[in-house]
Amino acid sequence: MPDDLSWILNHLGEKRDADNNAVIPPIHQSAMFCFETVAEMRRQLGDELANPFYTRGNNPTVEVLRRKLAALEGAEDALVFSSGSGAIAAAVVDTVSQGDEVVCVAGAYGWTAKLLSKLLPRLGVAHRFVQGGQVADFAAAIGPHTRMIILESPSSLLFELQDVAGIALLARERGITTLCDNSYATPLIQRPIEMGVDLVAHSGTKYLNGHSDVVAGVLCGSAERIRSVFRGPFMTLGACISPHDAWLMIRGLRTLPIRLERTRASTRVILDFLGAHPAVAKLHAPPKPMCNGLFSMELKSDDIADIELFCDSLERFLMTCSWGGHESLVFPMCALSESENYVPGRDRPMGLIRVSIGLEEPDVLVADLEQALRKLV
Ligand SMILES: *Cc1c(COP(=O)(O)O)cnc(C)c1O
């Protein structure tokens, strides 16, 4: 059964016999790889995506990670980038040309939205954000110049879902490339390629690595699409991952299933507690089968002073951005009000507090939330 989950995580892509039978793949911390003969060099340079020559393109440690990520997503191939934003930008730049339009779900990750609204207009590429997640919402938004549709289901602040399979089918009929940001669900919960999506992107920084010590991005797709991205933006923009970070990510990936299992179980306990608490007005989370450890909450009081009191009182939750690591976090949106990246009106509701549940004992987290909420009533 060579493609079951534990085979992928423990064995796939690892060449132990070529590495002194090391159980753990070595970090190939080398910028380039040399050849014995001109003929061999010529042969390998014929396919730089498959052969390590220069680490911006391919590296044996990164290659192990690529094989595992492609198999997890059910894709023919994968590329690993130095960030999730780098992966998404490379996919978009490879797909569109001057005069094209990108249709993107409203509420997509902030820097995805900014790529479309700030950078692409300078290259003559238009965009449109779509409210709603139904096929009809997207059918109404696409036009003759639509070249690409970007989905993020669930989204990572309000956890809105889109009809991924339906929209992918619509796009395929019109010759439009689809990309789905699958950072939230991970391939353990949703495999967009099996739903007809062309390209799957990840912030590897979140659940895939899961230890808050690497910033990385992933792009999965058909061999043909991945080769096109590789020859184009991947090699020219050069947002490759370092061998050391790839090695850390291989290590993080080994425990993805048990990390998510623990996180999902804890999150159910915490959502039940918060849902019943008189100081909590509203919870935003995906439906249970898709719910991992990231959700948002709104307090009954929308007074910023109360949000600050609650967040400042937490002792076990760290206050910062990002999510998907072993440690629990809160991110109050009201902290963004003076950020240079904050766009009033377009941006998120100020009363929202985003919570990422880590691997701590759930009753420790509940007790911490309890004592912080008690200050409000
Ligand atoms: C963090 C994030 C990204 C960007 O990933 P980086 O690794 O931070 O560049 C993209 N999409 C989603 C949903 C994210 O949460």
Short mmCIF file of C-alpha atoms and ligand atoms in Angstrom, two decimals:
data_model
loop_
_atom_site.label_atom_id
_atom_site.label_comp_id
_atom_site.label_asym_id
_atom_site.label_seq_id
_atom_site.Cartn_x
_atom_site.Cartn_y
_atom_site.Cartn_z
CA MET A 1 0.00 0.00 0.00
CA PRO A 2 2.63 2.52 -1.04
CA ASP A 3 0.47 5.65 -0.93
CA ASP A 4 -1.14 5.53 2.50
CA LEU A 5 -0.58 8.48 4.78
CA SER A 6 2.14 6.99 6.97
CA TRP A 7 4.03 5.75 3.90
CA ILE A 8 4.01 9.27 2.48
CA LEU A 9 5.11 10.84 5.78
CA ASN A 10 7.75 8.25 6.74
CA HIS A 11 9.15 6.84 3.50
CA LEU A 12 8.08 8.45 0.24
CA GLY A 13 10.86 10.35 -1.53
CA GLU A 14 13.58 9.32 0.94
CA LYS A 15 16.68 7.74 -0.59
CA ARG A 16 18.17 6.11 2.49
CA ASP A 17 20.42 3.70 0.59
CA ALA A 18 22.11 6.64 -1.14
CA ASP A 19 22.63 8.45 2.18
CA ASN A 20 24.55 5.85 4.29
CA ASN A 21 21.18 4.44 5.36
CA ALA A 22 20.58 7.51 7.49
CA VAL A 23 17.09 7.21 8.95
CA ILE A 24 16.62 10.96 8.64
CA PRO A 25 17.50 12.62 5.32
CA PRO A 26 20.65 14.75 5.52
CA ILE A 27 20.46 18.50 4.98
CA HIS A 28 22.11 18.98 1.59
CA GLN A 29 23.48 22.39 2.51
CA SER A 30 25.11 22.96 -0.85
CA ALA A 31 24.41 25.72 -3.36
CA MET A 32 25.38 23.57 -6.32
CA PHE A 33 26.03 19.98 -7.41
CA CYS A 34 28.82 18.94 -9.77
CA PHE A 35 29.27 16.39 -12.56
CA GLU A 36 31.98 13.95 -13.69
CA THR A 37 31.64 14.53 -17.40
CA VAL A 38 30.29 17.11 -19.81
CA ALA A 39 27.92 14.47 -21.18
CA GLU A 40 26.45 13.84 -17.73
CA MET A 41 26.18 17.55 -17.03
CA ARG A 42 24.44 18.12 -20.37
CA ARG A 43 22.02 15.26 -19.70
CA GLN A 44 21.04 16.54 -16.24
CA LEU A 45 20.74 20.16 -17.31
CA GLY A 46 18.18 18.98 -19.81
CA ASP A 47 15.79 18.72 -16.86
CA GLU A 48 16.67 21.07 -14.02
CA LEU A 49 13.32 20.47 -12.30
CA ALA A 50 14.25 16.80 -11.81
CA ASN A 51 18.01 17.07 -11.24
CA PRO A 52 19.88 19.00 -8.57
CA PHE A 53 22.31 21.44 -10.19
CA TYR A 54 21.77 24.77 -8.44
CA THR A 55 19.74 25.02 -5.21
CA ARG A 56 17.52 27.86 -6.46
CA GLY A 57 16.04 25.25 -8.78
CA ASN A 58 16.39 21.86 -7.15
CA ASN A 59 18.05 20.43 -4.06
CA PRO A 60 17.89 16.82 -2.78
CA THR A 61 16.51 17.81 0.64
CA VAL A 62 13.84 20.01 -0.95
CA GLU A 63 13.11 17.19 -3.40
CA VAL A 64 12.15 14.84 -0.53
CA LEU A 65 9.68 17.44 0.69
CA ARG A 66 8.28 18.02 -2.82
CA ARG A 67 7.53 14.33 -3.27
CA LYS A 68 5.68 14.14 0.05
CA LEU A 69 3.65 17.31 -0.51
CA ALA A 70 2.60 16.30 -4.03
CA ALA A 71 1.47 12.87 -2.78
CA LEU A 72 -0.45 14.40 0.15
CA GLU A 73 -2.40 16.63 -2.25
CA GLY A 74 -2.84 13.89 -4.86
CA ALA A 75 -0.89 16.04 -7.34
CA GLU A 76 1.66 15.02 -9.95
CA ASP A 77 4.23 17.51 -8.72
CA ALA A 78 4.87 20.27 -6.18
CA LEU A 79 7.21 23.21 -5.70
CA VAL A 80 8.28 24.60 -2.35
CA PHE A 81 8.78 28.35 -1.92
CA SER A 82 10.26 30.61 0.73
CA SER A 83 6.71 31.71 1.70
CA GLY A 84 3.07 31.00 0.99
CA SER A 85 2.69 34.45 -0.54
CA GLY A 86 5.62 33.65 -2.85
CA ALA A 87 3.85 30.46 -3.98
CA ILE A 88 0.55 32.23 -4.70
CA ALA A 89 2.26 35.13 -6.50
CA ALA A 90 4.28 32.73 -8.67
CA ALA A 91 1.14 30.81 -9.64
CA VAL A 92 -0.71 34.01 -10.58
CA VAL A 93 2.20 35.55 -12.49
CA ASP A 94 2.65 32.32 -14.45
CA THR A 95 -1.04 32.20 -15.41
CA VAL A 96 -1.95 35.76 -16.39
CA SER A 97 -0.82 38.24 -19.05
CA GLN A 98 -1.60 41.87 -19.78
CA GLY A 99 -5.32 42.29 -20.46
CA ASP A 100 -6.40 39.30 -18.38
CA GLU A 101 -8.58 39.38 -15.30
CA VAL A 102 -8.38 37.40 -12.04
CA VAL A 103 -11.56 36.60 -10.11
CA CYS A 104 -10.91 36.03 -6.40
CA VAL A 105 -13.14 35.19 -3.48
CA ALA A 106 -13.70 38.20 -1.20
CA GLY A 107 -12.10 37.56 2.18
CA ALA A 108 -9.05 35.82 0.74
CA TYR A 109 -5.78 36.19 2.62
CA GLY A 110 -4.76 39.86 2.83
CA TRP A 111 -1.56 39.62 0.78
CA THR A 112 -3.34 37.59 -1.92
CA ALA A 113 -5.87 40.43 -2.18
CA LYS A 114 -3.03 42.97 -2.24
CA LEU A 115 -1.20 41.12 -5.01
CA LEU A 116 -4.34 41.52 -7.13
CA SER A 117 -5.30 45.04 -6.09
CA LYS A 118 -1.87 46.70 -5.87
CA LEU A 119 0.72 44.83 -7.93
CA LEU A 120 -1.13 43.29 -10.88
CA PRO A 121 -2.84 46.51 -12.06
CA ARG A 122 0.68 47.83 -12.82
CA LEU A 123 1.13 44.86 -15.17
CA GLY A 124 -2.23 45.47 -16.87
CA VAL A 125 -4.06 42.64 -15.10
CA ALA A 126 -7.53 43.41 -13.72
CA HIS A 127 -9.27 41.70 -10.80
CA ARG A 128 -12.67 41.27 -9.25
CA PHE A 129 -13.55 40.11 -5.71
CA VAL A 130 -16.62 37.89 -5.41
CA GLN A 131 -18.95 37.85 -2.40
CA GLY A 132 -20.49 34.45 -1.75
CA GLY A 133 -19.26 30.96 -2.48
CA GLN A 134 -21.83 29.51 -4.85
CA VAL A 135 -21.28 28.62 -8.51
CA ALA A 136 -23.81 31.30 -9.49
CA ASP A 137 -21.80 33.98 -7.65
CA PHE A 138 -18.73 33.10 -9.71
CA ALA A 139 -20.66 32.56 -12.95
CA ALA A 140 -21.95 36.13 -12.60
CA ALA A 141 -18.45 37.51 -11.98
CA ILE A 142 -16.44 35.92 -14.78
CA GLY A 143 -16.12 37.63 -18.12
CA PRO A 144 -14.39 37.13 -21.46
CA HIS A 145 -11.01 38.17 -20.03
CA THR A 146 -11.14 36.04 -16.87
CA ARG A 147 -8.06 33.84 -16.94
CA MET A 148 -7.88 32.69 -13.32
CA ILE A 149 -10.12 32.06 -10.30
CA ILE A 150 -8.66 32.10 -6.78
CA LEU A 151 -10.48 30.31 -3.96
CA GLU A 152 -9.74 30.00 -0.27
CA SER A 153 -12.11 27.55 1.37
CA PRO A 154 -12.43 27.88 4.31
CA SER A 155 -11.09 31.43 4.43
CA SER A 156 -8.86 32.19 7.38
CA LEU A 157 -10.74 34.92 9.24
CA LEU A 158 -14.48 34.32 8.79
CA PHE A 159 -14.11 30.70 7.56
CA GLU A 160 -16.45 31.07 4.62
CA LEU A 161 -16.72 28.08 2.29
CA GLN A 162 -17.00 27.98 -1.47
CA ASP A 163 -18.46 25.26 -3.68
CA VAL A 164 -14.96 24.27 -4.76
CA ALA A 165 -15.95 21.36 -7.05
CA GLY A 166 -18.77 23.32 -8.70
CA ILE A 167 -16.66 26.41 -9.32
CA ALA A 168 -13.76 24.27 -10.62
CA LEU A 169 -16.10 22.60 -13.11
CA LEU A 170 -17.46 25.96 -14.29
CA ALA A 171 -13.90 27.25 -14.71
CA ARG A 172 -12.77 24.15 -16.61
CA GLU A 173 -15.66 24.55 -19.09
CA ARG A 174 -14.50 28.12 -19.76
CA GLY A 175 -10.78 27.37 -19.93
CA ILE A 176 -10.09 29.30 -16.71
CA THR A 177 -7.29 28.18 -14.36
CA THR A 178 -8.33 27.62 -10.74
CA LEU A 179 -6.17 27.95 -7.65
CA CYS A 180 -7.31 26.99 -4.15
CA ASP A 181 -5.47 28.13 -1.03
CA ASN A 182 -5.75 25.00 1.13
CA SER A 183 -3.74 26.26 4.12
CA TYR A 184 -6.66 25.93 6.54
CA ALA A 185 -8.05 22.51 5.64
CA THR A 186 -4.73 20.81 4.77
CA PRO A 187 -4.84 17.75 2.46
CA LEU A 188 -5.99 15.67 5.42
CA ILE A 189 -9.43 17.31 5.24
CA GLN A 190 -9.72 18.53 1.65
CA ARG A 191 -7.89 17.60 -1.56
CA PRO A 192 -8.88 20.28 -4.08
CA ILE A 193 -7.15 18.58 -7.02
CA GLU A 194 -9.56 15.66 -6.69
CA MET A 195 -12.35 18.27 -6.80
CA GLY A 196 -11.14 19.52 -10.20
CA VAL A 197 -8.93 22.42 -9.07
CA ASP A 198 -5.77 23.04 -11.15
CA LEU A 199 -3.38 24.46 -8.54
CA VAL A 200 -3.31 24.08 -4.76
CA ALA A 201 -1.35 26.60 -2.68
CA HIS A 202 -0.34 26.49 0.96
CA SER A 203 1.28 28.62 3.51
CA GLY A 204 3.63 25.89 4.76
CA THR A 205 4.22 28.23 7.70
CA LYS A 206 0.90 27.12 9.21
CA TYR A 207 -0.23 23.51 9.78
CA LEU A 208 2.14 21.75 7.36
CA ASN A 209 5.26 22.78 9.28
CA GLY A 210 3.31 23.39 12.46
CA HIS A 211 6.15 24.57 14.70
CA SER A 212 6.24 28.32 14.00
CA ASP A 213 9.93 28.13 13.08
CA VAL A 214 9.80 28.19 9.27
CA VAL A 215 8.15 30.49 6.71
CA ALA A 216 7.44 28.45 3.58
CA GLY A 217 5.00 28.04 0.72
CA VAL A 218 3.78 25.16 -1.43
CA LEU A 219 2.26 24.91 -4.88
CA CYS A 220 0.87 21.59 -6.19
CA GLY A 221 -0.53 20.73 -9.61
CA SER A 222 -0.09 18.74 -12.78
CA ALA A 223 3.44 18.03 -14.02
CA GLU A 224 2.81 20.41 -16.92
CA ARG A 225 1.61 23.34 -14.79
CA ILE A 226 4.36 22.88 -12.21
CA ARG A 227 6.99 22.77 -14.95
CA SER A 228 5.60 25.99 -16.39
CA VAL A 229 5.74 27.74 -12.98
CA PHE A 230 9.25 26.34 -12.44
CA ARG A 231 10.62 27.63 -15.74
CA GLY A 232 8.90 30.98 -15.27
CA PRO A 233 8.41 32.77 -11.95
CA PHE A 234 9.99 30.11 -9.72
CA MET A 235 13.40 30.40 -11.36
CA THR A 236 13.19 34.09 -12.29
CA LEU A 237 11.75 35.50 -9.04
CA GLY A 238 13.83 32.99 -7.07
CA ALA A 239 11.66 32.54 -3.95
CA CYS A 240 13.13 29.10 -3.15
CA ILE A 241 13.21 27.51 0.31
CA SER A 242 16.57 26.84 1.96
CA PRO A 243 17.64 23.18 2.44
CA HIS A 244 17.63 23.68 6.21
CA ASP A 245 14.08 25.04 6.24
CA ALA A 246 12.98 22.19 3.95
CA TRP A 247 14.49 19.73 6.41
CA LEU A 248 12.63 21.34 9.32
CA MET A 249 9.43 21.15 7.30
CA ILE A 250 9.94 17.44 6.59
CA ARG A 251 10.28 16.98 10.33
CA GLY A 252 7.17 19.04 11.02
CA LEU A 253 5.15 17.15 8.44
CA ARG A 254 5.80 13.77 10.09
CA THR A 255 3.42 14.65 12.93
CA LEU A 256 0.75 16.51 10.92
CA PRO A 257 -1.97 13.87 11.50
CA ILE A 258 -1.51 13.63 15.28
CA ARG A 259 -1.08 17.38 15.67
CA LEU A 260 -4.36 17.99 13.84
CA GLU A 261 -6.13 15.22 15.74
CA ARG A 262 -5.19 16.78 19.08
CA THR A 263 -5.93 20.32 17.90
CA ARG A 264 -9.33 19.35 16.50
CA ALA A 265 -10.36 17.59 19.72
CA SER A 266 -9.24 20.54 21.88
CA THR A 267 -10.94 23.05 19.59
CA ARG A 268 -14.28 21.25 19.97
CA VAL A 269 -13.99 21.54 23.77
CA ILE A 270 -13.02 25.21 23.57
CA LEU A 271 -15.77 26.14 21.07
CA ASP A 272 -18.36 24.44 23.33
CA PHE A 273 -17.07 26.42 26.30
CA LEU A 274 -17.01 29.76 24.46
CA GLY A 275 -20.39 29.15 22.79
CA ALA A 276 -22.03 28.79 26.21
CA HIS A 277 -20.26 31.76 27.84
CA PRO A 278 -22.40 34.86 28.50
CA ALA A 279 -19.59 37.28 27.56
CA VAL A 280 -19.19 35.77 24.08
CA ALA A 281 -21.53 37.04 21.35
CA LYS A 282 -20.50 35.05 18.33
CA LEU A 283 -18.12 32.40 17.05
CA HIS A 284 -16.92 32.09 13.46
CA ALA A 285 -15.69 28.61 12.54
CA PRO A 286 -16.12 26.18 9.65
CA PRO A 287 -18.67 23.36 10.00
CA LYS A 288 -17.42 20.54 12.26
CA PRO A 289 -15.98 18.18 9.60
CA MET A 290 -13.77 20.99 8.26
CA CYS A 291 -12.96 22.64 11.58
CA ASN A 292 -9.30 22.60 12.59
CA GLY A 293 -7.86 24.81 15.33
CA LEU A 294 -8.39 28.30 13.91
CA PHE A 295 -11.58 30.27 14.59
CA SER A 296 -12.70 33.80 15.42
CA MET A 297 -14.77 35.11 18.31
CA GLU A 298 -16.68 38.30 19.05
CA LEU A 299 -17.32 39.47 22.59
CA LYS A 300 -20.76 40.74 23.69
CA SER A 301 -19.11 44.07 24.31
CA ASP A 302 -17.70 45.68 21.18
CA ASP A 303 -15.83 48.22 23.29
CA ILE A 304 -12.16 48.10 22.25
CA ALA A 305 -11.16 48.53 25.92
CA ASP A 306 -12.92 45.25 26.76
CA ILE A 307 -11.25 43.42 23.86
CA GLU A 308 -7.91 44.73 25.09
CA LEU A 309 -8.68 43.72 28.70
CA PHE A 310 -9.60 40.19 27.60
CA CYS A 311 -6.55 39.70 25.36
CA ASP A 312 -4.12 41.35 27.77
CA SER A 313 -5.38 39.05 30.55
CA LEU A 314 -4.64 35.79 28.75
CA GLU A 315 -1.65 33.98 30.21
CA ARG A 316 -1.40 30.82 28.12
CA PHE A 317 -2.22 32.30 24.71
CA LEU A 318 0.50 34.27 22.99
CA MET A 319 -0.63 37.41 21.19
CA THR A 320 0.63 37.57 17.61
CA CYS A 321 -0.17 36.93 13.95
CA SER A 322 0.02 33.61 12.10
CA TRP A 323 -1.49 30.30 13.26
CA GLY A 324 -1.18 26.53 12.97
CA GLY A 325 1.75 25.98 15.38
CA HIS A 326 1.97 23.94 18.56
CA GLU A 327 1.29 27.01 20.70
CA SER A 328 -2.06 28.71 21.15
CA LEU A 329 -2.40 32.28 19.87
CA VAL A 330 -4.79 35.20 19.75
CA PHE A 331 -4.85 37.98 17.18
CA PRO A 332 -7.21 40.86 18.02
CA MET A 333 -8.11 42.65 14.77
CA CYS A 334 -8.25 45.97 16.65
CA ALA A 335 -4.44 45.76 16.88
CA LEU A 336 -4.37 46.43 13.13
CA SER A 337 -5.87 49.90 13.33
CA GLU A 338 -2.53 51.68 12.98
CA SER A 339 -0.88 49.18 10.65
CA GLU A 340 0.29 50.53 7.32
CA ASN A 341 -1.41 47.49 5.77
CA TYR A 342 -4.81 48.27 7.23
CA VAL A 343 -7.44 49.39 4.73
CA PRO A 344 -10.47 50.87 6.55
CA GLY A 345 -13.77 49.54 5.25
CA ARG A 346 -12.31 46.76 3.13
CA ASP A 347 -10.59 45.11 6.04
CA ARG A 348 -11.86 42.89 8.81
CA PRO A 349 -14.30 43.75 11.57
CA MET A 350 -12.40 45.44 14.42
CA GLY A 351 -14.28 43.47 17.10
CA LEU A 352 -13.01 40.11 15.86
CA ILE A 353 -10.45 38.12 17.85
CA ARG A 354 -8.86 35.27 15.93
CA VAL A 355 -7.81 32.26 17.99
CA SER A 356 -5.42 29.46 17.01
CA ILE A 357 -5.54 26.40 19.24
CA GLY A 358 -2.25 24.57 19.80
CA LEU A 359 -1.29 21.36 21.53
CA GLU A 360 -1.65 22.38 25.18
CA GLU A 361 -4.07 20.47 27.43
CA PRO A 362 -7.55 21.77 26.52
CA ASP A 363 -8.57 22.33 30.16
CA VAL A 364 -5.56 24.60 30.66
CA LEU A 365 -6.71 26.70 27.70
CA VAL A 366 -10.34 26.73 28.87
CA ALA A 367 -9.26 27.84 32.36
CA ASP A 368 -7.19 30.66 30.84
CA LEU A 369 -10.05 31.86 28.63
CA GLU A 370 -12.38 31.62 31.63
CA GLN A 371 -10.27 33.82 33.89
CA ALA A 372 -9.83 36.41 31.12
CA LEU A 373 -13.57 36.46 30.30
CA ARG A 374 -14.42 36.77 34.01
CA LYS A 375 -12.83 40.23 33.99
CA LEU A 376 -15.52 41.41 31.56
CA VAL A 377 -18.67 40.52 33.53
C1 LIG B 1 -0.31 32.91 6.12
C2 LIG B 1 -1.18 32.66 4.94
C3 LIG B 1 -0.72 32.83 3.64
C4 LIG B 1 0.65 33.38 3.33
O1 LIG B 1 1.64 32.53 3.73
P1 LIG B 1 3.12 33.04 4.19
O2 LIG B 1 3.82 31.77 4.43
O3 LIG B 1 2.90 33.87 5.42
O4 LIG B 1 3.64 33.85 3.07
C5 LIG B 1 -1.55 32.51 2.59
N1 LIG B 1 -2.80 32.07 2.82
C6 LIG B 1 -3.30 31.91 4.06
C7 LIG B 1 -4.69 31.42 4.24
C8 LIG B 1 -2.51 32.21 5.16
O5 LIG B 1 -3.00 32.08 6.40
#
